[in-house]
Coordinates of C-alpha atoms and ligand atoms in Angstrom, one line a residue:
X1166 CA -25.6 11.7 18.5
X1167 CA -24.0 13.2 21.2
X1168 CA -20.9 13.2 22.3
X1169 CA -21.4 10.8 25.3
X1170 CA -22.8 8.4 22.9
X1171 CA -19.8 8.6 20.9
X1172 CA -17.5 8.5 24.0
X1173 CA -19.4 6.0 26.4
X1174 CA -16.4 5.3 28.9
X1175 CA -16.6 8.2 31.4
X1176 CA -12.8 8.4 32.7
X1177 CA -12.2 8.9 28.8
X1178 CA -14.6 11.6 28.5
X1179 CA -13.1 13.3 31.0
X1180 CA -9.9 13.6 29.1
X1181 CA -11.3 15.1 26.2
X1182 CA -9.4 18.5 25.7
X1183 CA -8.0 20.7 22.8
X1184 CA -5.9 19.4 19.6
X1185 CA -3.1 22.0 20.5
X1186 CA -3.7 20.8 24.3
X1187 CA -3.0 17.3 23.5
X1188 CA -0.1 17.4 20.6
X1189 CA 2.0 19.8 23.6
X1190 CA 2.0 15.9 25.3
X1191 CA 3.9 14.5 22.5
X1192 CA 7.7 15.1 23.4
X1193 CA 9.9 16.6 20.8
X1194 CA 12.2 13.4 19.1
X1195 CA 9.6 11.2 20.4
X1196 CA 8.4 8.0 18.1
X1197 CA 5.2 8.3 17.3
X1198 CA 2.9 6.0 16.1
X1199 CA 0.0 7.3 14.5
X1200 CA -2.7 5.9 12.2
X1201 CA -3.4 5.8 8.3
X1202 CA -3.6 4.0 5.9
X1203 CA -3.8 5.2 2.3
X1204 CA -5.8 8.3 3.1
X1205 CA -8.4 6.5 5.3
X1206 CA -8.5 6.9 9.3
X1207 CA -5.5 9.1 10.0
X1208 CA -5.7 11.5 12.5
X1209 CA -7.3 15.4 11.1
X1210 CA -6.4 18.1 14.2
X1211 CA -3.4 16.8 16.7
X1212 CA -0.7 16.5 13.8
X1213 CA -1.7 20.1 12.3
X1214 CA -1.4 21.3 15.9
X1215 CA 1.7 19.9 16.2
X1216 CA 2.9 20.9 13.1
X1217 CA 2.7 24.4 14.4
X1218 CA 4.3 23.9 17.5
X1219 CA 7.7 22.1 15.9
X1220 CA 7.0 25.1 13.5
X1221 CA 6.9 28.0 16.3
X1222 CA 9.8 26.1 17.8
X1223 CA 12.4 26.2 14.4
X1224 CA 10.9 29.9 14.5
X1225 CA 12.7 29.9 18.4
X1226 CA 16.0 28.1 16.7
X1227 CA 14.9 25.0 17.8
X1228 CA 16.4 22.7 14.6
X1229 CA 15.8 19.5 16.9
X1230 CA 12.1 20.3 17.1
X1231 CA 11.4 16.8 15.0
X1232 CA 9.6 14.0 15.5
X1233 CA 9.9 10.2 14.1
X1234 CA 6.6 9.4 12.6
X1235 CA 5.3 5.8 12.0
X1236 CA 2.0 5.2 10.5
X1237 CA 0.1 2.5 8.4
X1238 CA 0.6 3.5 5.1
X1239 CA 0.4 6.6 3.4
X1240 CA -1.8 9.7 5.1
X1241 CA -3.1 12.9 3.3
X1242 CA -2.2 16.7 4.0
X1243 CA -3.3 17.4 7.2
X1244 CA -0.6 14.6 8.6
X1245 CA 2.2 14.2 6.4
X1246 CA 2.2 17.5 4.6
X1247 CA 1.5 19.5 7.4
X1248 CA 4.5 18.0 9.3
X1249 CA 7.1 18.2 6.7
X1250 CA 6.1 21.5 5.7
X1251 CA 7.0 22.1 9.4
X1252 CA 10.3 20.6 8.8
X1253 CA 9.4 18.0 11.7
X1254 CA 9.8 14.8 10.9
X1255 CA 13.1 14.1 11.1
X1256 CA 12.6 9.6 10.2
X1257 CA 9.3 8.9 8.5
X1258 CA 8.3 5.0 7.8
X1259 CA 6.9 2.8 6.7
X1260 CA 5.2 4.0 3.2
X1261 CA 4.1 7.9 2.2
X1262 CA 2.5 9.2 -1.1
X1263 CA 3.0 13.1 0.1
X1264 CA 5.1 15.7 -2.3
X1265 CA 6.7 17.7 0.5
X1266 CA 7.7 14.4 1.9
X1267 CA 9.2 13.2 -1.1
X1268 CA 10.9 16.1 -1.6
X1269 CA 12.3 16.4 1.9
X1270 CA 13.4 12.7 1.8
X1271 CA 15.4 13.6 -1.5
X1272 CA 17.4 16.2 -0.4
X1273 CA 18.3 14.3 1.9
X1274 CA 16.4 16.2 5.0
X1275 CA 14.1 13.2 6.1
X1276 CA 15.0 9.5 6.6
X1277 CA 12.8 7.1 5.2
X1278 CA 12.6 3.5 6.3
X1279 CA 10.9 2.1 3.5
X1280 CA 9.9 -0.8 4.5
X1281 CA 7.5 -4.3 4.0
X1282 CA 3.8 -2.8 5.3
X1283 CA 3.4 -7.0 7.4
X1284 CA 7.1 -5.8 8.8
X1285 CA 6.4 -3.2 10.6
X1286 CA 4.7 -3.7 12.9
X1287 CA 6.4 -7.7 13.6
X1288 CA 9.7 -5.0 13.8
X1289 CA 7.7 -3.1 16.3
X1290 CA 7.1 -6.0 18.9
X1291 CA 11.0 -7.3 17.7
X1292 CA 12.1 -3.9 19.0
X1293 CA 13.8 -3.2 15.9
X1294 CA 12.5 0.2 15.3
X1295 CA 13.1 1.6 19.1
X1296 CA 10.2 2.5 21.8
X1297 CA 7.0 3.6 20.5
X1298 CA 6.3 7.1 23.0
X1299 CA 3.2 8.0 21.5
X1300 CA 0.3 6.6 19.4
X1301 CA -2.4 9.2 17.8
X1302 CA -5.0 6.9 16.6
X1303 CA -8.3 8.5 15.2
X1304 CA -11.2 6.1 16.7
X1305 CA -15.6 6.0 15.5
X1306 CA -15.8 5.6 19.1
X1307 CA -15.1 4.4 22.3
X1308 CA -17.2 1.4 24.1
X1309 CA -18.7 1.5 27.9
X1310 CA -15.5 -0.7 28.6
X1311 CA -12.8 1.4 26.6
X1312 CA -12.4 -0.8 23.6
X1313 CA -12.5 1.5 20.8
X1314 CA -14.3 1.2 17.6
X1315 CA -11.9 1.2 15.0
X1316 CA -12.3 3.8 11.9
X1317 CA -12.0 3.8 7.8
X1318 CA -8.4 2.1 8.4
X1319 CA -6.8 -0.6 10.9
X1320 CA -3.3 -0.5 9.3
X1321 CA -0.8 -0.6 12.4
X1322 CA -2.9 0.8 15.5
X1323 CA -3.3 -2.3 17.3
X1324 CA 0.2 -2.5 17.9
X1325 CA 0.3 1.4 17.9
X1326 CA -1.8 1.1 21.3
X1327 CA -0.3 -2.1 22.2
X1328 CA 3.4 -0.5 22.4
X1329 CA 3.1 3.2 23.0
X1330 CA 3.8 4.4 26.5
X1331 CA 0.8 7.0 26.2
X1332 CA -2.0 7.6 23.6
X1333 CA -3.9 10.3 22.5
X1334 CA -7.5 9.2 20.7
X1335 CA -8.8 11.3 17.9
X1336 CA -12.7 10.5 17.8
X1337 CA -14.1 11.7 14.6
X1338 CA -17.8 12.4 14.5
X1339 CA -17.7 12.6 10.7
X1340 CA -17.2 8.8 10.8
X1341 CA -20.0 6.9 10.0
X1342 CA -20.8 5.0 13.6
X1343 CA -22.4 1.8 11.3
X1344 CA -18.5 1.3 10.7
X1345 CA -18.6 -0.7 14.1
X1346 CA -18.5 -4.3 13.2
X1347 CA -17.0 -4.1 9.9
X1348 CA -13.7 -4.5 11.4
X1349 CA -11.5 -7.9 12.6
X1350 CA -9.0 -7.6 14.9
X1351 CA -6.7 -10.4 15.3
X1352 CA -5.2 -11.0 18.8
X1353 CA -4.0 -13.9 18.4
X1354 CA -0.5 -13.1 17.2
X1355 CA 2.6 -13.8 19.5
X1356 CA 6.4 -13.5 19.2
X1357 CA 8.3 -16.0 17.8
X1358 CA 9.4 -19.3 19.1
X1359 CA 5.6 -19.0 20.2
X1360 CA 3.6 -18.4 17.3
X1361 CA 0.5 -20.2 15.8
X1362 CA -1.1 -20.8 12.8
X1363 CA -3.1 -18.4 11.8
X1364 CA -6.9 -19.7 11.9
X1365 CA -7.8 -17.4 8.2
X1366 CA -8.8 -20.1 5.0
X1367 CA -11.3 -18.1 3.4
X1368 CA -10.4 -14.4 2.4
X1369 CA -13.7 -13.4 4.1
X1370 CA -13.1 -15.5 7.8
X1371 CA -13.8 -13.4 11.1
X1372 CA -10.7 -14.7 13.1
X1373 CA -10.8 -11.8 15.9
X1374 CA -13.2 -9.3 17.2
X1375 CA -14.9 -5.6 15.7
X1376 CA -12.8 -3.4 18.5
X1377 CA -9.4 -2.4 19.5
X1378 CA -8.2 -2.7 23.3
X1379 CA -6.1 -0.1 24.9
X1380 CA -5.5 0.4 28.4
X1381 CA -7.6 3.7 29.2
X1382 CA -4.8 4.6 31.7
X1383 CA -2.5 5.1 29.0
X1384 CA -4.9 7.8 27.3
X1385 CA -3.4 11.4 27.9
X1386 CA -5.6 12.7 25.7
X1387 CA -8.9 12.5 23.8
X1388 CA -9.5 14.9 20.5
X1389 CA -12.8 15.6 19.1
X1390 CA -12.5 16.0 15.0
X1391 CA -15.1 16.3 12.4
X1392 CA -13.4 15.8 9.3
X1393 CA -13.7 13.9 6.5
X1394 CA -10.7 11.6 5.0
X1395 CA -9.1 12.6 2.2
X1396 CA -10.8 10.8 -0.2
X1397 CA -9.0 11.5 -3.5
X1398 CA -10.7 10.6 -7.0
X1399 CA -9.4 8.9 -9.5
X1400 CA -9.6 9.9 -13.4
X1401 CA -11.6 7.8 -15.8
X1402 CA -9.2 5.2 -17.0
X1403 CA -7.0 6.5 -20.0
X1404 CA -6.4 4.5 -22.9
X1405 CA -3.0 2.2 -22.0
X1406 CA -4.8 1.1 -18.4
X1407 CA -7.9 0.2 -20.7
X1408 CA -5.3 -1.9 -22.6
X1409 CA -3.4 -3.2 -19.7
X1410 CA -6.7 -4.1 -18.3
X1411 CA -7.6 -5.9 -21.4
X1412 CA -4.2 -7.8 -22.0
X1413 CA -4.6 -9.0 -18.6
X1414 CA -8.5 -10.3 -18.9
X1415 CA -7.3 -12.3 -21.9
X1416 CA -4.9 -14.0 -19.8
X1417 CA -6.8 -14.9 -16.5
X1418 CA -9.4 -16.0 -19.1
X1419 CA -6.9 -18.3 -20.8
X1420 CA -5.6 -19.7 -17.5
X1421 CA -9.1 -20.9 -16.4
X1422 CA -9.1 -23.1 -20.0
X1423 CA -5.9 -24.0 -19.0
X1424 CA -7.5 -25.3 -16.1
X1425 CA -4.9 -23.9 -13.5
X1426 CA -7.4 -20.8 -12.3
X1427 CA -10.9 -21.9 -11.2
X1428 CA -13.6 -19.9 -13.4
X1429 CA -14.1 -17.7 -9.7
X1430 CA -10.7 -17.1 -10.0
X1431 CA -8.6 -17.0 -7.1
X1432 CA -8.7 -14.0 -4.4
X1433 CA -7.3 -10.9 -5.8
X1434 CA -5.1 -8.5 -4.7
X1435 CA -4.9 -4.7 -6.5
X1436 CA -2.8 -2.2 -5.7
X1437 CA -2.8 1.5 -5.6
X1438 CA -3.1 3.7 -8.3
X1439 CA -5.4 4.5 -11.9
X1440 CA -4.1 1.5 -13.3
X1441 CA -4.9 -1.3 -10.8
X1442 CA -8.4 1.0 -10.7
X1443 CA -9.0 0.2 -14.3
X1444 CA -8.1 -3.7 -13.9
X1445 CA -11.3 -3.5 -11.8
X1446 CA -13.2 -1.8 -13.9
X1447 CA -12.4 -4.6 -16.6
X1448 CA -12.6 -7.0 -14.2
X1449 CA -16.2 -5.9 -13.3
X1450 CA -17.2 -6.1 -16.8
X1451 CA -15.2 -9.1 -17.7
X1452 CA -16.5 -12.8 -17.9
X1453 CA -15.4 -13.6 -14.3
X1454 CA -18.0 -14.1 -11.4
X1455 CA -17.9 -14.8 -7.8
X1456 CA -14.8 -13.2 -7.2
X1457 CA -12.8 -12.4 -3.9
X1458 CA -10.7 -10.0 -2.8
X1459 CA -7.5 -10.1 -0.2
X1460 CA -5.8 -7.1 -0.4
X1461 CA -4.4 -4.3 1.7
X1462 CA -6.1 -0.9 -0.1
X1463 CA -10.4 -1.0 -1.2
X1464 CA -10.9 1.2 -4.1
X1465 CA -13.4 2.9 -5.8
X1466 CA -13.8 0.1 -8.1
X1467 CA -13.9 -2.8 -5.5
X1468 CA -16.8 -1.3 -4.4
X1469 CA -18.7 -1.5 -7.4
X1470 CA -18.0 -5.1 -8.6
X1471 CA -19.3 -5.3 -4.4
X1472 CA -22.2 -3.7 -5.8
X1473 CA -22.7 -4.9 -9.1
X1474 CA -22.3 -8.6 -7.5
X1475 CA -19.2 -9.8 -9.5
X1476 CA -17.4 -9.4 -6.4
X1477 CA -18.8 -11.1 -3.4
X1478 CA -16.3 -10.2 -0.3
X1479 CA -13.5 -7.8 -0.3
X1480 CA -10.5 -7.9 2.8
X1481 CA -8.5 -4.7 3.3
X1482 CA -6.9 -2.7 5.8
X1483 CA -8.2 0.6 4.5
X1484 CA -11.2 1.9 2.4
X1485 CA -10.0 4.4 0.3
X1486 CA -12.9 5.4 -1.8
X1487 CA -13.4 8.8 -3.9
X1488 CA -15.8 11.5 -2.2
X1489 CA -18.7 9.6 -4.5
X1490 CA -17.7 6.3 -3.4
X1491 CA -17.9 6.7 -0.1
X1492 CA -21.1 8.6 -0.5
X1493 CA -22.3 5.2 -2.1
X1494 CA -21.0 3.2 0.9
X1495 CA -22.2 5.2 3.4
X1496 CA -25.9 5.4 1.8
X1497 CA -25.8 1.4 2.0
X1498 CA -23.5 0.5 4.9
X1499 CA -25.5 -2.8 5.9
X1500 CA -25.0 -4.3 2.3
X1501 CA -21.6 -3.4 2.2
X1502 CA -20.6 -4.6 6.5
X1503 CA -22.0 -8.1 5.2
X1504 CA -19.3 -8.5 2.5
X1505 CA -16.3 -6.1 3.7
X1506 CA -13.8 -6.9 6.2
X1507 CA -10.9 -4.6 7.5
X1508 CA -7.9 -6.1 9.3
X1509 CA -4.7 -4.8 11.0
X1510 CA -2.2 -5.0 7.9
X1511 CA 0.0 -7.6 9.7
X1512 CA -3.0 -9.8 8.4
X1513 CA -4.4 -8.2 5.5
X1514 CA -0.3 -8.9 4.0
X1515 CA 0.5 -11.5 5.8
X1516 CA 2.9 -13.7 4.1
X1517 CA 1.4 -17.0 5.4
X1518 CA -2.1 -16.2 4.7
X1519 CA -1.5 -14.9 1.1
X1520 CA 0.3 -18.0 0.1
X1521 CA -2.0 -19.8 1.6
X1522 CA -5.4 -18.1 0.2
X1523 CA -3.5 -18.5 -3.4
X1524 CA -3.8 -14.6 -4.4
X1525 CA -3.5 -12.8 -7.6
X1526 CA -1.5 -10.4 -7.0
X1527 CA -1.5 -7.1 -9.5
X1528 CA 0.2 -4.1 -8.3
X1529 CA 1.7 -1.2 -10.8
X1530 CA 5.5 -0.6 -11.5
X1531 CA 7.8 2.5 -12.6
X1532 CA 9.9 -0.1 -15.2
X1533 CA 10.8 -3.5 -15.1
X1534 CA 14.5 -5.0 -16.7
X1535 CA 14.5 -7.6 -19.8
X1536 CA 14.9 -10.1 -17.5
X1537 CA 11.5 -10.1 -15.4
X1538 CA 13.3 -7.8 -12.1
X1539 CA 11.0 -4.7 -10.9
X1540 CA 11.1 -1.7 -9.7
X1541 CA 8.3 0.1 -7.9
X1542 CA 9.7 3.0 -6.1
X1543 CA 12.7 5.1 -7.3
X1544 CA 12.9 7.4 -10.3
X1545 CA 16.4 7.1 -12.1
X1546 CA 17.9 5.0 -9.6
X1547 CA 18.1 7.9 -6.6
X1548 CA 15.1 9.5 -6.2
X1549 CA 12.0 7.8 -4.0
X1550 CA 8.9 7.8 -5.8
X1551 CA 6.3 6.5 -2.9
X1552 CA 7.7 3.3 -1.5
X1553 CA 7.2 -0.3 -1.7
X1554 CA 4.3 -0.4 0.4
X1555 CA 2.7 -4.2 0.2
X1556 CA 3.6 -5.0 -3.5
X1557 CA 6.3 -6.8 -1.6
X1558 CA 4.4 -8.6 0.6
X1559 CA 2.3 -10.0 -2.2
X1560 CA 4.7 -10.3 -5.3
X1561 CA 6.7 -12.9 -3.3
X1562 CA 4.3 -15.0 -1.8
X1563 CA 0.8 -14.9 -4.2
X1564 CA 0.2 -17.7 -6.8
X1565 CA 0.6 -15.3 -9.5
X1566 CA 2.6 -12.3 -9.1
X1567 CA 2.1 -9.7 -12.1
X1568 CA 3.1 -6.0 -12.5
X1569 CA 1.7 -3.5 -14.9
X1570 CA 2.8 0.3 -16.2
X1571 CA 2.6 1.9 -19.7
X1572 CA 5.5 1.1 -21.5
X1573 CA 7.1 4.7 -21.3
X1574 CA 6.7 7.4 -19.2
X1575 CA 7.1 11.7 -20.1
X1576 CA 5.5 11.6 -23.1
X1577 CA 7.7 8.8 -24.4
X1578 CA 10.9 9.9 -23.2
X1579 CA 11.4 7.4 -21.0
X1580 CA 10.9 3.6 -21.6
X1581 CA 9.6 1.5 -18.7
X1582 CA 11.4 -1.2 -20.4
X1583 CA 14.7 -1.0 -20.0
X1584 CA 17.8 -3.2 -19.8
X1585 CA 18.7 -3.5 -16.0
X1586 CA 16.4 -1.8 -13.7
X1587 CA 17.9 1.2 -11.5
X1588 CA 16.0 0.0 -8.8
X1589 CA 15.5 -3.5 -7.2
X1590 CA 12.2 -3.7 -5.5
X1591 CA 10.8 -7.3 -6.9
X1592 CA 13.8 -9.5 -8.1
X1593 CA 13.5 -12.2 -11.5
X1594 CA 12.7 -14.5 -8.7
X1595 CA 9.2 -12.5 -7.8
X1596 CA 7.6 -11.6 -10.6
X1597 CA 5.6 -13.9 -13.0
X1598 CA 3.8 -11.8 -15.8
X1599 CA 4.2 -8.5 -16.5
X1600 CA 2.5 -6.0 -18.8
X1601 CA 2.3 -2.7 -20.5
X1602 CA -0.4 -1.7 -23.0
X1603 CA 1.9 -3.4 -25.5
X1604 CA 0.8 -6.7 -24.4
X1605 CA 1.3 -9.3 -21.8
X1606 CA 4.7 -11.5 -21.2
X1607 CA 4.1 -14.8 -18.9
X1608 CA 7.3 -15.5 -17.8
X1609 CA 6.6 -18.6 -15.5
X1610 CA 9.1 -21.3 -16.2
X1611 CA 11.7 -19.3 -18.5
X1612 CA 14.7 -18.8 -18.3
X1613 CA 16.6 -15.3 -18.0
X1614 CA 17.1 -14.9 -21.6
X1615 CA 13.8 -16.4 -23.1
X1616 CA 12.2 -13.9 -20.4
X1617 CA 14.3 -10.9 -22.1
X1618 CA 13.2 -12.2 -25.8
X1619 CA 9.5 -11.9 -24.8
X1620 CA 10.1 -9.5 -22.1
X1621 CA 10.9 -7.2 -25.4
X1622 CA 8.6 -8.8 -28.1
X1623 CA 5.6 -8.5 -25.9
X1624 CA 6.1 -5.5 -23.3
X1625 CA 8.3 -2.9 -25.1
X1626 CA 6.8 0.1 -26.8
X1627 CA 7.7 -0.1 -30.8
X1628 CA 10.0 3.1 -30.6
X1629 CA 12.2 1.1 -28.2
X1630 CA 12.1 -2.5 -29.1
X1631 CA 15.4 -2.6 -31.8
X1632 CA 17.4 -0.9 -29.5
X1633 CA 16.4 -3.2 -26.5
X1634 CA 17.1 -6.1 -29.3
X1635 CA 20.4 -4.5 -29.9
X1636 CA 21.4 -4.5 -26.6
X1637 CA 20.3 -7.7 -25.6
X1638 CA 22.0 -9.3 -28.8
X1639 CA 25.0 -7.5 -27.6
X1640 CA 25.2 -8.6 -24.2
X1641 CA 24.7 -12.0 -25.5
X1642 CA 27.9 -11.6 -27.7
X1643 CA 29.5 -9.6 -24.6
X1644 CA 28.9 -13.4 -22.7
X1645 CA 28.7 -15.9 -24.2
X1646 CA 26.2 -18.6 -22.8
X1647 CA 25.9 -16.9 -19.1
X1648 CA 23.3 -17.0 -17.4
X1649 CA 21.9 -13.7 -17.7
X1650 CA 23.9 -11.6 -20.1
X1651 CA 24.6 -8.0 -19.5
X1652 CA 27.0 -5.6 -21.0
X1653 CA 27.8 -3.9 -17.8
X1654 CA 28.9 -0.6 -19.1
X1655 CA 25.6 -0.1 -20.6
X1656 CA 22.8 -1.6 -18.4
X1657 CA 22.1 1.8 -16.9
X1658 CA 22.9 3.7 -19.9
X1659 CA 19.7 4.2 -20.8
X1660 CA 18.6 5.9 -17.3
X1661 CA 22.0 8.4 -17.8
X1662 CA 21.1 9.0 -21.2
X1663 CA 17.9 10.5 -19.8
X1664 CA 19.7 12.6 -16.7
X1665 CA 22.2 13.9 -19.6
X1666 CA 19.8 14.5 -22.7
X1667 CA 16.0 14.6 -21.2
X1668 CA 15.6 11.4 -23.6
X1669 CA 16.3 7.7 -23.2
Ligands
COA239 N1 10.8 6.6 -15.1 C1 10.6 7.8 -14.5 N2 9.4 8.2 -14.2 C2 8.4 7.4 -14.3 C3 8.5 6.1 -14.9 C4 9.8 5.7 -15.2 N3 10.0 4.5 -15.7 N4 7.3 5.5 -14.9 C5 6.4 6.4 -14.4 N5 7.1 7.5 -14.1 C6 6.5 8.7 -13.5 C7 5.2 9.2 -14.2 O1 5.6 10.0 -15.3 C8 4.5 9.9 -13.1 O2 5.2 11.2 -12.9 P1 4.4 12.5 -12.6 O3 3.8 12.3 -11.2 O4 5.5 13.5 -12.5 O5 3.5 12.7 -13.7 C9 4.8 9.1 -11.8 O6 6.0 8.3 -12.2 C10 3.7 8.1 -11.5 O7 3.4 7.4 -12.6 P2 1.9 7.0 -12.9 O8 1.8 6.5 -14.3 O9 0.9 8.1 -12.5 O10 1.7 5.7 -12.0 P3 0.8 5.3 -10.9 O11 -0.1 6.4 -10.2 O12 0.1 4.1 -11.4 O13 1.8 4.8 -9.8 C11 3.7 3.6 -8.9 C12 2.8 3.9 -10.1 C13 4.6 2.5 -9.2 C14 4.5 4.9 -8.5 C15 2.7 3.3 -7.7 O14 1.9 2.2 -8.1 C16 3.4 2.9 -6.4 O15 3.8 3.7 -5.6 N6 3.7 1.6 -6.2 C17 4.4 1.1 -5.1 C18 3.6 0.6 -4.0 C19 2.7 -0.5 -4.4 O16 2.8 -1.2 -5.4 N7 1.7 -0.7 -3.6 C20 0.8 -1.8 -3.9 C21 0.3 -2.5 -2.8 S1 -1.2 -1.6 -2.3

C-alpha cells in the first residue's frame, strides 16, 4: 500500500514533512493534546522529536522549554518517557502509568491533574483546562474527504481535533488499515443546557460513524511513522489473582440464584492491570455465557472469551493487547470488527450510559479502609501511584461496584487492609464488594460498622486480622455508638509505622 492510498486527500499529502519538521510547530508552553490511551494509538516520532528539542533548549538554559501535555490515558516510552526524561512537561493530565513521570510528579517537578477519564474532555469544551494549541493525533489513514480513520485508541482525539488551533497527524503504516470501521464516533454531544439523551441501550449499539472530522486547514503537519504500539504482556496470573478471580466467580454465580444478575450477567467492566486480567481468565472458564463488555481498556483476555465465544461484544476506547494478542487480532480482524467497538472515552465512561447499561464494574485497588472507602492511586498517603483513570467513572455509577488487590503488598509488609485509607479515591458510598485472595465482603446494605466486621473477617490477611480487630474494638470504645468509629490518633498509624520501621 502506498502512501497515497494511505493518505488519499491531496492538500494533506502535501503537508507531509519530517517528525523534527513538525514538533518545531508546537510552541514551547503550548497545551497540547495528543492521543493514547493505555499504550494503544499514541503518537511514535513527533513527541521523541520534540523531546530533543525542549532537551537541546534546557541544554541552551532554556528552563521554560515545557509543554502541558493532555492525552487519553496513559501512553508508553516514546511519549511520556521521552518527554519527562527531557524535563518538558511541565502539567501532565489526565491519567499516566510512566516511572519517570511518576517520579517527576513526586518531587514535585510535574503537575498532575488527575482527573475523571469522561471529565476531560466535557472540561475541555467547559474551557476549564485553558486553550488546546496543538493536537498530535496518530491516524490509520486519511479519507478522499479528510475524515481520518481513527487508530488502536479513540480516547480524547475527537475533541483533541475539535479544540486545537492546529494539528499535526501521525499516520502509522504499521496500523492494520482493516481497523477502519471498527470504530464509533459519537457527534452528537452538545454543551449543556442543550444536551440530549444519548441514543446507546445495548453495549454493542453503533450510535455515530467509523471516522474522525477535522478541518484539513488546521493541519500543519502530517508524520509518516511505522511503529508498533507498545503492547506490553502480562504474566500468567499468580496465585492470589487466581483466588481473587475465584472468590469473585462464586459470588456473580450466587447472585444469578439470587435472581438479581441474569445468568448472561450484566455488561462488564475490567480494569487495568494482572489482576482484572485474571478475572477474565476465570471468567472465560467460568459457568457464565453470553457475556458483554462496556469498558474503557480491551485486554488480552477480552479477546479470548471474544474468541472462545463466552464473550459476544466487547466496547472500549483502546485495545491494549500483548504483542501475541494483537498478532491473534490482526490474523482475524473480520471476526473480531463484527463484535468490537471503540468509542471516544466520553462514551465508553459515560456516566449516563453506564448506569444505564447496568455494568459490573471490577477495577483493582492499592488498600481499602474497614469501612468499604478505597484508594486506587497514592502510596502512603503522598506519593501518586498511576491515577484514577475510569475506576471513578464506573465505581459510582455501575450496578455493582467491586474492587480487588492481594491483601498485603512488599512481601507482607504492608496490609492493603487497613484502618482508614491514606487516600480517598472511591468513598463508603461507591464501593459495593470488595476482595482480596482472602475472600470476598458484600457490603450492599450495611452499615459502617457491620462493613468493618466483615470488611476484616472476610478481606484481611490472617497476620493482620487481631490487630485490625483490636483497633476497630477500640475505636468502638473510643465512641461509643457513632456512626463510624475511629480512634483518630491511630487511623493512619499503620501507614507511619511503615515510613518509620519498613513494616506495618
Ligand atoms: N501500599 C503500598 N504499595 C502497594 C500497596 C499498598 N497498599 N498495594 C500495592 N502496592 C504496590 C505494589 O507492591 C506494587 O509496587 P511495585 O511496582 O514497586 O512492585 C505496585 O503498588 C502495584 O501493585 P500491583 O499489585 O502490581 O497492582 P496492579 O498492577 O494490579 O495495579 C493499581 C494496581 C491500583 C495501581 C492499578 O490498578 C491502578 O493504577 N488503578 C487505578 C486506575 C484504574 O483503576 N483504572 C481502571 C479503569 S481502566
Amino acid at each position: 500500500m502506498s502512501l497515497a492510498d494511505r493518505i488519499r486527500h491531496p492538500a494533506l499529502l502535501a503537508k507531509v514533512m519530517s517528525a523534527e519538521d513538525a514538533a518545531g510547530l508546537i510552541p514551547v508552553g503550548a497545551n497540547v493534546g495528543m492521543s493514547g490511551f493505555t499504550g494503544a494509538g499514541y503518537p511514535k516520532r513527533v513527541p521523541q522529536a520534540l523531546a530533543d528539542r525542549l532537551a537541546a533548549l534546557h541544554a541552551a538554559g532554556r528552563e521554560d522549554a515545557r509543554i502541558s501535555l493532555w492525552t487519553g490515558a496513559s501512553t508508553a516510552p516514546e511519549l511520556d518517557g521521552a518527554l519527562a526524561k527531557a524535563h518538558g512537561i511541565a502539567t501532565r493530565l489526565p491519567y499516566q502509568s510512566d516511572p519517570t513521570c511518576r517520579q517527576q510528579i513526586n518531587a514535585g517537578e510535574m503537575l498532575y491533574l488527575d482527573m475523571h477519564l469522561s471529565h476531560v474532555p466535557q472540561f475541555a469544551w467547559f474551557g476549564f483546562l485553558g486553550k488546546l494549541d496543538v493536537a498530535v493525533v496518530e491516524v490509520v489513514g486519511v479519507l478522499p474527504d479528510g475524515r481520518l480513520i481513527p487508530s488502536t485508541s479513540v480516547g480524547n482525539n475527537k475533541t483533541w481535533l475539535d479544540q486545537a488551533e492546529r494539528v499535526i497527524l501521525e499516520v502509522n503504516l504499521r496500523q492494520n488499515p482493516a481497523l477502519e470501521g471498527i470504530h464509533d464516533i459519537y457527534y452528537g454531544t452538545a454543551m449543556p443546557p442543550y444536551r440530549q439523551p444519548i441514543p446507546l441501550v445495548h453495549p454493542g449499539d453503533r450510535i455515530g460513524e467509523p471516522y474522525l472530522h477535522c478541518d484539513p486547514d488546521k493541519v500543519a503537519a502530517v508524520v509518516v511513522t511505522d511503529l508498533p504500539d507498545r503492547n506490553s504482556t502480562f504474566t500468567p496470573p499468580d496465585a492470589a489473582s487466581a483466588q481473587i478471580a475465584g472468590h469473585l466467580i462464586d459470588f456473580l454465580q450466587h447472585e444469578v440464584k439470587a435472581g438479581r444478575l441474569p445468568r448472561d450477567l450484566l455488561p462488564l467492566q475490567s480494569g487495568v492491570g494482572n489482576i482484572a486480567n485474571a478475572v477474565l481468565a476465570g471468567l472465560d472458564e467460568g459457568p457464565f455465557g453470553n457475556l458483554t463488555a462496556y469498558t474503557e481498556v480491551l485486554q488480552d483476555n477480552m479477546l479470548a472469551m471474544l474468541r472462545s465465544g463466552k464473550l459476544t461484544l466487547a466496547s472500549a476506547s483502546a485495545l491494549s493487547l500483548s504483542p501475541q494478542a494483537y498478532r491473534e487480532f490482526e490474523d482475524h480482524i473480520a471476526f473480531y470488527k463484527e463484535r468490537i467497538v471503540l468509542r471516544p472515552q466520553g462514551i465508553s465512561n459515560h456516566p449516563e450510559l453506564i448506569r444505564r447499561l447496568g455494568v459490573i464494574a471490577m477495577n483493582a485497588m492499592i488498600e481499602a479502609d474497614i469501612y468499604g472507602n478505597v484508594n486506587s492511586t497514592h502510596i502512603m498517603g503522598s506519593s501518586i501511584m498511576n491515577g484514577i483513570g475510569g475506576s471513578g467513572d464506573f465505581a459510582r455509577n455501575a450496578f455493582l461496584s467491586i474492587f480487588m488487590a492481594p491483601s498485603t503488598a512488599k512481601g507482607g509488609a504492608i496490609s492493603c487492609i487497613v484502618p482508614m485509607v491514606s487516600h480517598h479515591d472511591h468513598t463508603e458510598h461507591d464501593v459495593e464488594v470488595i476482595v482480596t485472595e482472602q475472600g470476598l465482603a458484600d457490603l450492599r446494605g450495611l452499615a459502617p460498622t457491620q462493613r468493618a466486621r466483615l470488611v476484616i473477617e472476610r478481606c484481611a490477611h490472617p497476620a493482620y486480622r487481631d490487630a485490625l480487630r483490636d483497633y476497630f474494638d477500640r475505636a468502638r470504645r473510643t465512641a461509643p455508638g457513632q456512626h463510624t468509629p475511629h480512634v483518630l490518633d491511630e487511623a493512619l498509624g499503620w501507614h507511619t509505622r511503615y515510613l518509620r520501621t519498613g513494616h506495618m
